[in-house]
Amino acid sequence: MPHSETINEALETSVRQILRATLGLGQRPLTAATPLLGSLPELDSMAVINVITALEDHFGITVADDDIHARHFATVGSLVDFIHAITRPDR
């Protein structure tokens, strides 16, 4: 079974790729500490919907409207943590 750190790294890599593609960020550096909502002009309310849709498609998940909060989009890391919580098998 893969080590959880490896799984988290793969998850973070996927989330960064989805953010870059959905927001048209090119190869802009993104780390876990990179601020998102309120810091990236590309991430407006419509873009949040597009990012969520891309994440749902990529990970085969459904994000309920009630589960979406600004705190999940505070940083790349908080978004990764949110997706990790949704995709955990014991959820």
mmCIF file of N, CA and C in Angstrom:
data_model
loop_
_atom_site.group_PDB
_atom_site.id
_atom_site.type_symbol
_atom_site.label_atom_id
_atom_site.label_comp_id
_atom_site.label_asym_id
_atom_site.label_seq_id
_atom_site.Cartn_x
_atom_site.Cartn_y
_atom_site.Cartn_z
ATOM 1 N N MET A 1 0.855 -1.187 0.000
ATOM 2 C CA MET A 1 0.000 0.000 0.000
ATOM 3 C C MET A 1 0.892 1.239 0.000
ATOM 4 N N PRO A 2 0.591 2.270 -0.803
ATOM 5 C CA PRO A 2 1.422 3.481 -0.857
ATOM 6 C C PRO A 2 1.418 4.222 0.471
ATOM 7 N N HIS A 3 2.536 4.806 0.761
ATOM 8 C CA HIS A 3 2.686 5.620 1.973
ATOM 9 C C HIS A 3 1.784 6.840 1.863
ATOM 10 N N SER A 4 1.163 7.244 2.985
ATOM 11 C CA SER A 4 0.205 8.348 2.943
ATOM 12 C C SER A 4 0.840 9.650 2.480
ATOM 13 N N GLU A 5 2.141 9.857 2.767
ATOM 14 C CA GLU A 5 2.811 11.073 2.303
ATOM 15 C C GLU A 5 2.868 11.099 0.783
ATOM 16 N N THR A 6 3.120 9.938 0.171
ATOM 17 C CA THR A 6 3.161 9.848 -1.285
ATOM 18 C C THR A 6 1.780 10.142 -1.870
ATOM 19 N N ILE A 7 0.747 9.630 -1.216
ATOM 20 C CA ILE A 7 -0.626 9.882 -1.673
ATOM 21 C C ILE A 7 -0.935 11.375 -1.573
ATOM 22 N N ASN A 8 -0.553 12.004 -0.471
ATOM 23 C CA ASN A 8 -0.796 13.438 -0.299
ATOM 24 C C ASN A 8 -0.030 14.259 -1.323
ATOM 25 N N GLU A 9 1.200 13.874 -1.620
ATOM 26 C CA GLU A 9 1.981 14.587 -2.639
ATOM 27 C C GLU A 9 1.317 14.468 -4.002
ATOM 28 N N ALA A 10 0.842 13.268 -4.334
ATOM 29 C CA ALA A 10 0.159 13.065 -5.610
ATOM 30 C C ALA A 10 -1.128 13.876 -5.666
ATOM 31 N N LEU A 11 -1.849 13.912 -4.557
ATOM 32 C CA LEU A 11 -3.073 14.701 -4.488
ATOM 33 C C LEU A 11 -2.773 16.180 -4.684
ATOM 34 N N GLU A 12 -1.742 16.679 -3.995
ATOM 35 C CA GLU A 12 -1.377 18.095 -4.134
ATOM 36 C C GLU A 12 -0.943 18.405 -5.555
ATOM 37 N N THR A 13 -0.186 17.516 -6.168
ATOM 38 C CA THR A 13 0.237 17.719 -7.558
ATOM 39 C C THR A 13 -0.973 17.808 -8.485
ATOM 40 N N SER A 14 -1.943 16.918 -8.293
ATOM 41 C CA SER A 14 -3.157 16.932 -9.121
ATOM 42 C C SER A 14 -3.945 18.222 -8.922
ATOM 43 N N VAL A 15 -4.097 18.648 -7.672
ATOM 44 C CA VAL A 15 -4.844 19.882 -7.391
ATOM 45 C C VAL A 15 -4.132 21.075 -8.025
ATOM 46 N N ARG A 16 -2.816 21.137 -7.915
ATOM 47 C CA ARG A 16 -2.071 22.247 -8.544
ATOM 48 C C ARG A 16 -2.266 22.241 -10.062
ATOM 49 N N GLN A 17 -2.214 21.066 -10.678
ATOM 50 C CA GLN A 17 -2.406 20.975 -12.126
ATOM 51 C C GLN A 17 -3.813 21.425 -12.522
ATOM 52 N N ILE A 18 -4.799 21.040 -11.737
ATOM 53 C CA ILE A 18 -6.185 21.436 -12.019
ATOM 54 C C ILE A 18 -6.336 22.943 -11.875
ATOM 55 N N LEU A 19 -5.754 23.514 -10.842
ATOM 56 C CA LEU A 19 -5.806 24.973 -10.671
ATOM 57 C C LEU A 19 -5.147 25.683 -11.846
ATOM 58 N N ARG A 20 -3.970 25.218 -12.243
ATOM 59 C CA ARG A 20 -3.266 25.856 -13.372
ATOM 60 C C ARG A 20 -4.093 25.792 -14.648
ATOM 61 N N ALA A 21 -4.643 24.618 -14.940
ATOM 62 C CA ALA A 21 -5.404 24.438 -16.176
ATOM 63 C C ALA A 21 -6.712 25.217 -16.150
ATOM 64 N N THR A 22 -7.432 25.136 -15.046
ATOM 65 C CA THR A 22 -8.745 25.769 -14.953
ATOM 66 C C THR A 22 -8.652 27.282 -14.910
ATOM 67 N N LEU A 23 -7.631 27.789 -14.231
ATOM 68 C CA LEU A 23 -7.494 29.241 -14.074
ATOM 69 C C LEU A 23 -6.560 29.860 -15.106
ATOM 70 N N GLY A 24 -5.956 29.042 -15.969
ATOM 71 C CA GLY A 24 -5.039 29.560 -16.979
ATOM 72 C C GLY A 24 -3.779 30.169 -16.363
ATOM 73 N N LEU A 25 -3.239 29.492 -15.356
ATOM 74 C CA LEU A 25 -2.076 30.032 -14.644
ATOM 75 C C LEU A 25 -0.740 29.646 -15.263
ATOM 76 N N GLY A 26 -0.778 28.821 -16.302
ATOM 77 C CA GLY A 26 0.477 28.388 -16.906
ATOM 78 C C GLY A 26 1.321 27.646 -15.886
ATOM 79 N N GLN A 27 2.586 27.972 -15.829
ATOM 80 C CA GLN A 27 3.492 27.309 -14.890
ATOM 81 C C GLN A 27 3.768 28.163 -13.661
ATOM 82 N N ARG A 28 2.855 29.060 -13.335
ATOM 83 C CA ARG A 28 3.013 29.879 -12.132
ATOM 84 C C ARG A 28 3.285 28.962 -10.943
ATOM 85 N N PRO A 29 4.300 29.292 -10.147
ATOM 86 C CA PRO A 29 4.596 28.443 -8.987
ATOM 87 C C PRO A 29 3.440 28.423 -7.997
ATOM 88 N N LEU A 30 3.060 27.232 -7.585
ATOM 89 C CA LEU A 30 2.023 27.054 -6.581
ATOM 90 C C LEU A 30 2.561 26.093 -5.525
ATOM 91 N N THR A 31 2.520 26.507 -4.281
ATOM 92 C CA THR A 31 2.905 25.644 -3.170
ATOM 93 C C THR A 31 1.700 25.520 -2.247
ATOM 94 N N ALA A 32 1.827 24.696 -1.236
ATOM 95 C CA ALA A 32 0.735 24.532 -0.283
ATOM 96 C C ALA A 32 0.365 25.862 0.381
ATOM 97 N N ALA A 33 1.342 26.748 0.523
ATOM 98 C CA ALA A 33 1.109 28.030 1.197
ATOM 99 C C ALA A 33 0.612 29.132 0.260
ATOM 100 N N THR A 34 0.508 28.861 -1.023
ATOM 101 C CA THR A 34 0.068 29.882 -1.973
ATOM 102 C C THR A 34 -1.373 30.301 -1.680
ATOM 103 N N PRO A 35 -1.603 31.596 -1.397
ATOM 104 C CA PRO A 35 -2.975 32.064 -1.159
ATOM 105 C C PRO A 35 -3.798 32.002 -2.446
ATOM 106 N N LEU A 36 -5.055 31.679 -2.307
ATOM 107 C CA LEU A 36 -5.941 31.574 -3.475
ATOM 108 C C LEU A 36 -7.010 32.656 -3.461
ATOM 109 N N LEU A 37 -8.116 32.390 -2.809
ATOM 110 C CA LEU A 37 -9.269 33.298 -2.835
ATOM 111 C C LEU A 37 -8.879 34.665 -2.281
ATOM 112 N N GLY A 38 -9.094 35.686 -3.085
ATOM 113 C CA GLY A 38 -8.741 37.041 -2.684
ATOM 114 C C GLY A 38 -7.329 37.435 -3.089
ATOM 115 N N SER A 39 -6.527 36.459 -3.509
ATOM 116 C CA SER A 39 -5.146 36.747 -3.904
ATOM 117 C C SER A 39 -4.892 36.503 -5.384
ATOM 118 N N LEU A 40 -5.599 35.561 -5.956
ATOM 119 C CA LEU A 40 -5.478 35.289 -7.387
ATOM 120 C C LEU A 40 -6.648 35.938 -8.101
ATOM 121 N N PRO A 41 -6.385 36.950 -8.913
ATOM 122 C CA PRO A 41 -7.497 37.598 -9.608
ATOM 123 C C PRO A 41 -8.258 36.636 -10.522
ATOM 124 N N GLU A 42 -7.580 35.576 -10.952
ATOM 125 C CA GLU A 42 -8.233 34.597 -11.827
ATOM 126 C C GLU A 42 -9.297 33.782 -11.083
ATOM 127 N N LEU A 43 -9.223 33.753 -9.752
ATOM 128 C CA LEU A 43 -10.145 32.927 -8.968
ATOM 129 C C LEU A 43 -11.321 33.770 -8.468
ATOM 130 N N ASP A 44 -12.259 34.013 -9.391
ATOM 131 C CA ASP A 44 -13.482 34.719 -9.012
ATOM 132 C C ASP A 44 -14.564 33.671 -8.736
ATOM 133 N N SER A 45 -15.767 34.120 -8.454
ATOM 134 C CA SER A 45 -16.828 33.180 -8.069
ATOM 135 C C SER A 45 -17.140 32.175 -9.174
ATOM 136 N N MET A 46 -17.100 32.599 -10.418
ATOM 137 C CA MET A 46 -17.348 31.678 -11.525
ATOM 138 C C MET A 46 -16.219 30.661 -11.637
ATOM 139 N N ALA A 47 -14.998 31.112 -11.416
ATOM 140 C CA ALA A 47 -13.851 30.210 -11.488
ATOM 141 C C ALA A 47 -13.889 29.178 -10.371
ATOM 142 N N VAL A 48 -14.405 29.545 -9.197
ATOM 143 C CA VAL A 48 -14.535 28.586 -8.093
ATOM 144 C C VAL A 48 -15.419 27.423 -8.548
ATOM 145 N N ILE A 49 -16.505 27.734 -9.214
ATOM 146 C CA ILE A 49 -17.408 26.694 -9.721
ATOM 147 C C ILE A 49 -16.684 25.808 -10.725
ATOM 148 N N ASN A 50 -15.911 26.430 -11.615
ATOM 149 C CA ASN A 50 -15.163 25.657 -12.612
ATOM 150 C C ASN A 50 -14.111 24.769 -11.963
ATOM 151 N N VAL A 51 -13.436 25.271 -10.934
ATOM 152 C CA VAL A 51 -12.429 24.476 -10.225
ATOM 153 C C VAL A 51 -13.105 23.294 -9.534
ATOM 154 N N ILE A 52 -14.214 23.539 -8.878
ATOM 155 C CA ILE A 52 -14.923 22.454 -8.194
ATOM 156 C C ILE A 52 -15.371 21.391 -9.194
ATOM 157 N N THR A 53 -15.895 21.822 -10.326
ATOM 158 C CA THR A 53 -16.314 20.873 -11.364
ATOM 159 C C THR A 53 -15.131 20.057 -11.863
ATOM 160 N N ALA A 54 -13.995 20.704 -12.086
ATOM 161 C CA ALA A 54 -12.792 19.996 -12.546
ATOM 162 C C ALA A 54 -12.307 19.004 -11.489
ATOM 163 N N LEU A 55 -12.359 19.392 -10.219
ATOM 164 C CA LEU A 55 -11.957 18.493 -9.139
ATOM 165 C C LEU A 55 -12.908 17.297 -9.051
ATOM 166 N N GLU A 56 -14.206 17.557 -9.178
ATOM 167 C CA GLU A 56 -15.186 16.469 -9.161
ATOM 168 C C GLU A 56 -14.927 15.488 -10.295
ATOM 169 N N ASP A 57 -14.699 16.011 -11.488
ATOM 170 C CA ASP A 57 -14.445 15.156 -12.654
ATOM 171 C C ASP A 57 -13.165 14.347 -12.473
ATOM 172 N N HIS A 58 -12.115 15.010 -12.023
ATOM 173 C CA HIS A 58 -10.813 14.347 -11.899
ATOM 174 C C HIS A 58 -10.828 13.257 -10.824
ATOM 175 N N PHE A 59 -11.409 13.537 -9.676
ATOM 176 C CA PHE A 59 -11.365 12.608 -8.550
ATOM 177 C C PHE A 59 -12.604 11.720 -8.437
ATOM 178 N N GLY A 60 -13.590 11.937 -9.316
ATOM 179 C CA GLY A 60 -14.799 11.113 -9.278
ATOM 180 C C GLY A 60 -15.591 11.314 -7.994
ATOM 181 N N ILE A 61 -15.685 12.565 -7.574
ATOM 182 C CA ILE A 61 -16.375 12.910 -6.332
ATOM 183 C C ILE A 61 -17.526 13.857 -6.636
ATOM 184 N N THR A 62 -18.354 14.062 -5.639
ATOM 185 C CA THR A 62 -19.395 15.073 -5.716
ATOM 186 C C THR A 62 -19.240 15.971 -4.504
ATOM 187 N N VAL A 63 -19.160 17.266 -4.735
ATOM 188 C CA VAL A 63 -19.046 18.240 -3.657
ATOM 189 C C VAL A 63 -20.405 18.922 -3.514
ATOM 190 N N ALA A 64 -21.024 18.725 -2.369
ATOM 191 C CA ALA A 64 -22.324 19.352 -2.114
ATOM 192 C C ALA A 64 -22.145 20.856 -1.933
ATOM 193 N N ASP A 65 -23.106 21.618 -2.404
ATOM 194 C CA ASP A 65 -23.040 23.079 -2.282
ATOM 195 C C ASP A 65 -22.811 23.516 -0.842
ATOM 196 N N ASP A 66 -23.430 22.820 0.106
ATOM 197 C CA ASP A 66 -23.288 23.165 1.525
ATOM 198 C C ASP A 66 -21.887 22.909 2.058
ATOM 199 N N ASP A 67 -21.098 22.084 1.342
ATOM 200 C CA ASP A 67 -19.735 21.760 1.780
ATOM 201 C C ASP A 67 -18.703 22.768 1.300
ATOM 202 N N ILE A 68 -19.098 23.683 0.439
ATOM 203 C CA ILE A 68 -18.159 24.644 -0.138
ATOM 204 C C ILE A 68 -18.098 25.883 0.743
ATOM 205 N N HIS A 69 -16.899 26.158 1.245
ATOM 206 C CA HIS A 69 -16.680 27.322 2.103
ATOM 207 C C HIS A 69 -15.426 28.051 1.643
ATOM 208 N N ALA A 70 -15.390 29.345 1.854
ATOM 209 C CA ALA A 70 -14.230 30.148 1.466
ATOM 210 C C ALA A 70 -12.950 29.630 2.112
ATOM 211 N N ARG A 71 -13.050 29.081 3.336
ATOM 212 C CA ARG A 71 -11.844 28.592 4.025
ATOM 213 C C ARG A 71 -11.152 27.474 3.247
ATOM 214 N N HIS A 72 -11.909 26.722 2.449
ATOM 215 C CA HIS A 72 -11.310 25.660 1.644
ATOM 216 C C HIS A 72 -10.456 26.232 0.513
ATOM 217 N N PHE A 73 -10.742 27.459 0.130
ATOM 218 C CA PHE A 73 -10.010 28.106 -0.961
ATOM 219 C C PHE A 73 -9.043 29.169 -0.443
ATOM 220 N N ALA A 74 -8.674 29.086 0.835
ATOM 221 C CA ALA A 74 -7.735 30.056 1.411
ATOM 222 C C ALA A 74 -6.344 29.887 0.802
ATOM 223 N N THR A 75 -5.876 28.647 0.715
ATOM 224 C CA THR A 75 -4.554 28.353 0.138
ATOM 225 C C THR A 75 -4.652 27.068 -0.674
ATOM 226 N N VAL A 76 -3.612 26.787 -1.411
ATOM 227 C CA VAL A 76 -3.551 25.512 -2.133
ATOM 228 C C VAL A 76 -3.644 24.371 -1.121
ATOM 229 N N GLY A 77 -2.938 24.508 -0.003
ATOM 230 C CA GLY A 77 -2.940 23.460 1.020
ATOM 231 C C GLY A 77 -4.309 23.220 1.627
ATOM 232 N N SER A 78 -5.067 24.284 1.877
ATOM 233 C CA SER A 78 -6.410 24.094 2.447
ATOM 234 C C SER A 78 -7.335 23.422 1.438
ATOM 235 N N LEU A 79 -7.149 23.701 0.155
ATOM 236 C CA LEU A 79 -7.944 23.040 -0.879
ATOM 237 C C LEU A 79 -7.559 21.559 -0.970
ATOM 238 N N VAL A 80 -6.264 21.268 -0.884
ATOM 239 C CA VAL A 80 -5.804 19.876 -0.887
ATOM 240 C C VAL A 80 -6.382 19.135 0.318
ATOM 241 N N ASP A 81 -6.347 19.758 1.486
ATOM 242 C CA ASP A 81 -6.895 19.129 2.693
ATOM 243 C C ASP A 81 -8.387 18.838 2.527
ATOM 244 N N PHE A 82 -9.111 19.767 1.933
ATOM 245 C CA PHE A 82 -10.542 19.591 1.697
ATOM 246 C C PHE A 82 -10.789 18.401 0.776
ATOM 247 N N ILE A 83 -10.065 18.326 -0.323
ATOM 248 C CA ILE A 83 -10.231 17.226 -1.279
ATOM 249 C C ILE A 83 -9.811 15.911 -0.627
ATOM 250 N N HIS A 84 -8.737 15.947 0.142
ATOM 251 C CA HIS A 84 -8.285 14.733 0.843
ATOM 252 C C HIS A 84 -9.389 14.218 1.772
ATOM 253 N N ALA A 85 -10.035 15.116 2.497
ATOM 254 C CA ALA A 85 -11.104 14.712 3.413
ATOM 255 C C ALA A 85 -12.279 14.084 2.658
ATOM 256 N N ILE A 86 -12.569 14.605 1.489
ATOM 257 C CA ILE A 86 -13.692 14.075 0.692
ATOM 258 C C ILE A 86 -13.359 12.732 0.072
ATOM 259 N N THR A 87 -12.092 12.534 -0.307
ATOM 260 C CA THR A 87 -11.717 11.316 -1.034
ATOM 261 C C THR A 87 -11.245 10.198 -0.129
ATOM 262 N N ARG A 88 -11.175 10.437 1.192
ATOM 263 C CA ARG A 88 -10.750 9.370 2.115
ATOM 264 C C ARG A 88 -11.711 8.195 2.014
ATOM 265 N N PRO A 89 -11.131 6.985 1.950
ATOM 266 C CA PRO A 89 -12.003 5.806 1.833
ATOM 267 C C PRO A 89 -12.870 5.576 3.072
ATOM 268 N N ASP A 90 -12.451 6.059 4.242
ATOM 269 C CA ASP A 90 -13.211 5.829 5.472
ATOM 270 C C ASP A 90 -14.257 6.900 5.726
ATOM 271 N N ARG A 91 -14.450 7.755 4.753
ATOM 272 C CA ARG A 91 -15.421 8.853 4.890
ATOM 273 C C ARG A 91 -16.824 8.350 4.936
#
